[in-house]
Short mmCIF file of C-alpha atoms in Angstrom, two decimals:
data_model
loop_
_atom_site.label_atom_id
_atom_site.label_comp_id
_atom_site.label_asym_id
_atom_site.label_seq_id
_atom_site.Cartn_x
_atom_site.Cartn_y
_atom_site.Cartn_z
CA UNK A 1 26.33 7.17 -0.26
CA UNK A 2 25.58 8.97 -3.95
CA UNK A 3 22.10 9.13 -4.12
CA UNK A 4 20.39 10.40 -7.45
CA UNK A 5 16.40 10.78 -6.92
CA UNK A 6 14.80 11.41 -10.35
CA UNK A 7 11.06 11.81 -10.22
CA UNK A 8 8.64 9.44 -12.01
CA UNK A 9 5.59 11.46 -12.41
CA UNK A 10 5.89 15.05 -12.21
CA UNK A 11 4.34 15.42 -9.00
CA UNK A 12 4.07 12.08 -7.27
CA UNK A 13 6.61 9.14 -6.48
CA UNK A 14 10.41 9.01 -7.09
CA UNK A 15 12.91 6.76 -8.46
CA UNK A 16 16.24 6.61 -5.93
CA UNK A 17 19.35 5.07 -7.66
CA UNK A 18 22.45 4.47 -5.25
CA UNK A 19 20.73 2.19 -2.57
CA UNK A 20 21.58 -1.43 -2.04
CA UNK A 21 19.22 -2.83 0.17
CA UNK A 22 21.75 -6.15 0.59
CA UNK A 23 23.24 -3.67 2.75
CA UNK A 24 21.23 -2.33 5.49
CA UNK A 25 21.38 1.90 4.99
CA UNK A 26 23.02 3.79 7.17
CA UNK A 27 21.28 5.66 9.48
CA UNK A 28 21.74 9.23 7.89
CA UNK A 29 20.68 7.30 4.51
CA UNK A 30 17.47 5.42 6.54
CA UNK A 31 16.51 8.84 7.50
CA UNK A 32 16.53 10.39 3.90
CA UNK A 33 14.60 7.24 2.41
CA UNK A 34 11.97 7.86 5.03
CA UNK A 35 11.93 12.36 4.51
CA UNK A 36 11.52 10.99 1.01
CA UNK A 37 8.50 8.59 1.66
CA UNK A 38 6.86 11.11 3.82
CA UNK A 39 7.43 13.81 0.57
CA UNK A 40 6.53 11.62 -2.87
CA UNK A 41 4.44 8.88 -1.38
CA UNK A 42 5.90 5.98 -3.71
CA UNK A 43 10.11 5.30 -3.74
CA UNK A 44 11.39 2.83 -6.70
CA UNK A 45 15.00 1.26 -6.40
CA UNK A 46 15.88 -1.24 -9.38
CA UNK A 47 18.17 -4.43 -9.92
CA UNK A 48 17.88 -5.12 -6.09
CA UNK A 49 18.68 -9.03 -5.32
CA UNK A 50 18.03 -9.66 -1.90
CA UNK A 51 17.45 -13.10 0.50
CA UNK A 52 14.61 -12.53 2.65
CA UNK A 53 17.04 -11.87 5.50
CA UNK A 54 17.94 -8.90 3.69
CA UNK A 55 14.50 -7.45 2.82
CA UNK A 56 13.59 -7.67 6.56
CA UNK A 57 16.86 -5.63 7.30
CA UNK A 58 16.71 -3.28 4.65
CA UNK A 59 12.56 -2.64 5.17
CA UNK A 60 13.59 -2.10 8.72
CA UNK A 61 15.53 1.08 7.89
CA UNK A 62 12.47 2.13 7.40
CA UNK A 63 10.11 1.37 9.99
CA UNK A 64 9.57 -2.14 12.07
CA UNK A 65 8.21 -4.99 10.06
CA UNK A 66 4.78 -6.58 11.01
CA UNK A 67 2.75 -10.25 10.52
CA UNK A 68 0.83 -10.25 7.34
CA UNK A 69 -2.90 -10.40 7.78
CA UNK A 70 -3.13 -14.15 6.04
CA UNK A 71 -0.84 -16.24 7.52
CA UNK A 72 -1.11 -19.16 4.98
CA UNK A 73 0.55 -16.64 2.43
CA UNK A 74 3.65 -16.44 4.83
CA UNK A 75 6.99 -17.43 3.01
CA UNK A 76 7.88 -20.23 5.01
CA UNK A 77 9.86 -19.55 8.34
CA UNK A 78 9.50 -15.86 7.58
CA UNK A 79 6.25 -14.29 9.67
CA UNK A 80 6.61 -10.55 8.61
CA UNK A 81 7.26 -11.50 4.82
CA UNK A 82 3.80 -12.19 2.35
CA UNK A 83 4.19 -14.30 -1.13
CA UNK A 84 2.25 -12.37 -3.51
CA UNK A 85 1.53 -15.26 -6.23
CA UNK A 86 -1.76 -15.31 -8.38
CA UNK A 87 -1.43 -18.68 -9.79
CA UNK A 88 -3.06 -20.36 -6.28
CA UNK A 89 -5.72 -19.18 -4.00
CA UNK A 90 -4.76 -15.75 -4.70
CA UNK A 91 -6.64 -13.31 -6.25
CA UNK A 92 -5.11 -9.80 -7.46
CA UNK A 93 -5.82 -6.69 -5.84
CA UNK A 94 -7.51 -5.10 -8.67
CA UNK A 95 -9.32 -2.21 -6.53
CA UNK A 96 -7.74 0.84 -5.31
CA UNK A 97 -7.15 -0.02 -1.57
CA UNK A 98 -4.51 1.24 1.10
CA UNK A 99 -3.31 -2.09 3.18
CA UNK A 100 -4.62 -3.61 6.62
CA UNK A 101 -7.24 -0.94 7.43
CA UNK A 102 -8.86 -3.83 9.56
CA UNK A 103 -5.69 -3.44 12.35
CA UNK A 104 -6.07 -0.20 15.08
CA UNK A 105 -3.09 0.94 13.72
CA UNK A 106 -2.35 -0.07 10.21
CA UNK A 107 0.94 0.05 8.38
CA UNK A 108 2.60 3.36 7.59
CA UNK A 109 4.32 1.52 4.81
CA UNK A 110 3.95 -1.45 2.43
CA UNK A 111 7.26 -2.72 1.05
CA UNK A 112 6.68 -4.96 -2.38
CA UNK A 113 10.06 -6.75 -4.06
CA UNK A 114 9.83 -8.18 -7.49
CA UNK A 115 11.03 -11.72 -7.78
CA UNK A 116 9.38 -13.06 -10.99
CA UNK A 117 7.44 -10.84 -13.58
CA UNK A 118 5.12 -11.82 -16.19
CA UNK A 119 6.12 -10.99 -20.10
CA UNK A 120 4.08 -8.73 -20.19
CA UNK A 121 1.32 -6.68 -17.90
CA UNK A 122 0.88 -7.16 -14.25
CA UNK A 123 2.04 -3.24 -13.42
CA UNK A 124 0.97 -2.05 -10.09
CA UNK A 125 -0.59 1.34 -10.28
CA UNK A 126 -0.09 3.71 -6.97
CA UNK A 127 -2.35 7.02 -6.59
CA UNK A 128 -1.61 10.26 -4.50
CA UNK A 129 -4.73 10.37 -2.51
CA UNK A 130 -3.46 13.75 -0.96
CA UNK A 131 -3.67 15.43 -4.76
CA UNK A 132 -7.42 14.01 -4.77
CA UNK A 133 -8.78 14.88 -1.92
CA UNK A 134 -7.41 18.75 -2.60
CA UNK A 135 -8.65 18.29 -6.00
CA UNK A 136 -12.66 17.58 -4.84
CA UNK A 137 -15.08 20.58 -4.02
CA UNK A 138 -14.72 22.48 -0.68
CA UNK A 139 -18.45 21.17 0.34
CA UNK A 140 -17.15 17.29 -0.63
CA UNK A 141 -14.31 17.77 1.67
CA UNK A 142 -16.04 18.92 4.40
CA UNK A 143 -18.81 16.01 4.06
CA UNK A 144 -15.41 13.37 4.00
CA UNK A 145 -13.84 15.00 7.16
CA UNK A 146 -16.91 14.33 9.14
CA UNK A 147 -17.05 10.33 8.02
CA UNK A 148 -15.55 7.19 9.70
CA UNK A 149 -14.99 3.72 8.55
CA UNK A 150 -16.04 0.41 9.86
CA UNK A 151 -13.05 -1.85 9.20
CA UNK A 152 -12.75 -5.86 9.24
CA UNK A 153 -11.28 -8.53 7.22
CA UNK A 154 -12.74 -8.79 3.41
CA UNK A 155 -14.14 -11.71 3.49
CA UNK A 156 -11.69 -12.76 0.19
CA UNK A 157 -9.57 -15.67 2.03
CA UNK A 158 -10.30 -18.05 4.82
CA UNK A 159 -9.14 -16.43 8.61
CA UNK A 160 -7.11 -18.37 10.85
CA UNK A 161 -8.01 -18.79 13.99
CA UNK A 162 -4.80 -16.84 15.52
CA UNK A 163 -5.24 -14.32 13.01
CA UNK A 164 -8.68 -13.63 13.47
CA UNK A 165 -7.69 -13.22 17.04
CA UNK A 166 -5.18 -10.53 16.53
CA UNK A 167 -6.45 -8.68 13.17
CA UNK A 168 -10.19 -9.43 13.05
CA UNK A 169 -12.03 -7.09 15.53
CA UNK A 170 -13.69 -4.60 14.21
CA UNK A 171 -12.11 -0.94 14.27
CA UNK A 172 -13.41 2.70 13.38
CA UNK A 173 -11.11 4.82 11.16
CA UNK A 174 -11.53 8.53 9.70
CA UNK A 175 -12.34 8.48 6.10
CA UNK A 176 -9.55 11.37 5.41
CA UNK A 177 -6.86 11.02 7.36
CA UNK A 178 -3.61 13.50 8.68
CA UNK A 179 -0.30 12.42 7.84
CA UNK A 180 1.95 12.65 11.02
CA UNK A 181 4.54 13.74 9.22
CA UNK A 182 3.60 16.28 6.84
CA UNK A 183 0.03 17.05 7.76
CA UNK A 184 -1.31 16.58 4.54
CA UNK A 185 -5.00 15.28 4.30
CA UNK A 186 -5.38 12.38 2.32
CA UNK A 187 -8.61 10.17 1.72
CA UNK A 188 -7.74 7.40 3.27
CA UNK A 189 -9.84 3.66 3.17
CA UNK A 190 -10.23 0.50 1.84
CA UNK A 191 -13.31 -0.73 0.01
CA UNK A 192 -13.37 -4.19 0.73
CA UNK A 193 -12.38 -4.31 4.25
CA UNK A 194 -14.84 -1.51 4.64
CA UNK A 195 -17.67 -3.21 6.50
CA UNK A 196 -19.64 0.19 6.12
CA UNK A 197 -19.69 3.83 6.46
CA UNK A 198 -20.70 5.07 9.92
CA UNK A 199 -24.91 5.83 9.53
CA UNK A 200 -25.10 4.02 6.33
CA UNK A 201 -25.79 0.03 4.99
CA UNK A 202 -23.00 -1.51 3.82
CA UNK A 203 -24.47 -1.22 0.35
CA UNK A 204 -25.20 2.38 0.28
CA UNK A 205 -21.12 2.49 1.96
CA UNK A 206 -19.97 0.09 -1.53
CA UNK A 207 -21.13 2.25 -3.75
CA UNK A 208 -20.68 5.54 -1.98
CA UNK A 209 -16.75 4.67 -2.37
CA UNK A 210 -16.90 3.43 -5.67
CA UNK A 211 -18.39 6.73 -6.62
CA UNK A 212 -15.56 8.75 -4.57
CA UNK A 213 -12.46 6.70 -5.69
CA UNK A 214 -13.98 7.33 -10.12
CA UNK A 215 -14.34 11.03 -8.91
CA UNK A 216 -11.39 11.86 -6.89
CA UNK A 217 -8.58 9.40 -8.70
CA UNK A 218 -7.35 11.15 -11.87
CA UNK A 219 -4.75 10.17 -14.57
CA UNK A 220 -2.51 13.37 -13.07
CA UNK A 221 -2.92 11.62 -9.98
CA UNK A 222 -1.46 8.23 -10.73
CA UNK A 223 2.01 6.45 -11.47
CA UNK A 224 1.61 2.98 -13.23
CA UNK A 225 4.98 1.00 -12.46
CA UNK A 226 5.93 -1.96 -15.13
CA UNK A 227 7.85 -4.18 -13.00
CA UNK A 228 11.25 -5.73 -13.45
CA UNK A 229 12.60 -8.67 -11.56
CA UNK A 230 14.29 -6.84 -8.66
CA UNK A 231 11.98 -4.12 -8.53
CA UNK A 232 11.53 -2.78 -5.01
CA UNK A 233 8.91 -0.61 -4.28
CA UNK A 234 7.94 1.42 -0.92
CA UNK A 235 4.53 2.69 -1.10
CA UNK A 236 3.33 5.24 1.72
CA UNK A 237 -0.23 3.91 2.76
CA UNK A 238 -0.95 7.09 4.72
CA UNK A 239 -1.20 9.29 1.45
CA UNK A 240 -1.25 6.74 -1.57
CA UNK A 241 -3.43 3.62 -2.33
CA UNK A 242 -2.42 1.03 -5.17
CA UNK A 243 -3.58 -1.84 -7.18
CA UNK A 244 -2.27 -4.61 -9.15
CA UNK A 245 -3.52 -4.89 -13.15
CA UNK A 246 -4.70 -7.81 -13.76
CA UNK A 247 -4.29 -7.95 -17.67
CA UNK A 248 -1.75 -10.69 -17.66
CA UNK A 249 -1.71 -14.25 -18.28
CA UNK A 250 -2.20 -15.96 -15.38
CA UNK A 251 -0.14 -19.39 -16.47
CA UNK A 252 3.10 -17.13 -16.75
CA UNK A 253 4.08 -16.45 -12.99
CA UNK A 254 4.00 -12.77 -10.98
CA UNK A 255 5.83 -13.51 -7.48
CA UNK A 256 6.72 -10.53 -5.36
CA UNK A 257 7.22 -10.52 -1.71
CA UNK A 258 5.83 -7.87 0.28
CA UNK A 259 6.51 -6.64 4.04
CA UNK A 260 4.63 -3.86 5.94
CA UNK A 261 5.40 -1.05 8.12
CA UNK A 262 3.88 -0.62 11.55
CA UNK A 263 2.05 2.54 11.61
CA UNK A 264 0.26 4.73 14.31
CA UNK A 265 -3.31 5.25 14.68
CA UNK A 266 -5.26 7.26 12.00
CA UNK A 267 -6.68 10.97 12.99
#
């Protein structure tokens, strides 16, 4: 397979041409795709059209698809596929999260495929959390390494019962975690579905990471991707977090489908 990867920032996130997900990728291909998550953190393919059979199979090349954490937002028959869609319940993602932190051992991956775009806005915007947490102060660093997280559910959507059984217990998580695969140190967490910071309130654990995502997440840091139906985007949740921009008009519709990655265990 002829594989051109052209970079999108110049030091985080790559665009691969050459891939057609309706096919599954070989395995020496699978293994490239996943060096080259591990490396640049974000991977963007274009003019993909795929059933949801084929998302499954291609995101599988990858790593092994999991349930979504809200199980109403399940396309229908389809357990390990979310509908992003804004125009219901939904609300976007507007804060700079990294997905599922409430599970023991959240997804190494978070696969999102474009079906309908909005004229205009909407982008999702992914940041290299490795690149900030080198960037802070020795004596900040330090102070992160020795923090862990509290981690539940947000408290944005009602909880099924079944999913509260399986995602909803509480779970500890380092604050800066190693990636398995390179062993970079990234800052690693999730605002919302952080309950608190080990030895502080919940409050003081809010604004504590607001403070550390405004110092630590810089322009040079950052890759804003303008979608295009058939965008499909492969964020690494181990060294990058993401959010969607919510600067569009909400009548006009912004459908993606997403899958995740099962993941190991944060250290």
């Amino acid at each position: 397979m002829d594989l051109r990867i052209t970079p999108v920032t110049p030091r985080f996130g790559v665009r691969i041409d050459g891939v057609d997900f309706a096919t599954p990728p070989d395995d020496a291909t699978a293994s490239l795709l996943r060096r080259a998550l591990a490396r640049h953190g974000v991977l963007v393919f274009r003019a993909q059209r795929l059933t949801p059979e084929q998302l499954l199979a291609g995101a599988a090349a990858l790593g092994d698809p999991q349930p979504q954490n809200y199980s109403q937002f399940n396309l229908p028959g389809f357990e390990n596929i979310g509908v992003l869609d804004y125009r219901g319940e939904q609300t976007p993602a507007d804060t700079w999260h990294t997905d599922s932190t409430n599970r023991e051992c959240p997804p190494k991956a978070t696969v999102l495929y474009a079906l309908r775009v909005p004229s205009t806005g909407g982008d999702t915007s992914f940041a290299d959390m490795r690149a900030a947490y080198r960037a802070l102060p020795a004596a900040t660093r330090h102070e992160l390494d020795e923090l862990e997280s509290v981690n539940t559910f947000d408290g944005q959507f009602e909880v099924s019962a079944r999913d509260d059984a399986r995602f909803g217990t509480p779970v500890v998580h380092p604050l800066v975690r190693t990636h398995p695969e390179t062993g970079e140190k990234a800052l690693w967490f999730h605002v919302l579905k952080t309950a608190h910071l080990r030895g502080m309130t919940p409050r003081a654990s809010r604004a504590f990471l607001e403070r550390l995502l405004a110092e630590a997440i810089r322009p040079a840091f950052t890759y804003r991707h303008v979608w295009q139906a058939g965008d499909l985007v492969i964020v690494d949740n181990r060294s990058a977090m993401h959010k969607v921009h919510a600067d569009y008009d909400r009548s006009e519709a912004r459908v993606l489908h997403r899958v995740i990655l099962a993941g190991d265990r944060p250290h």
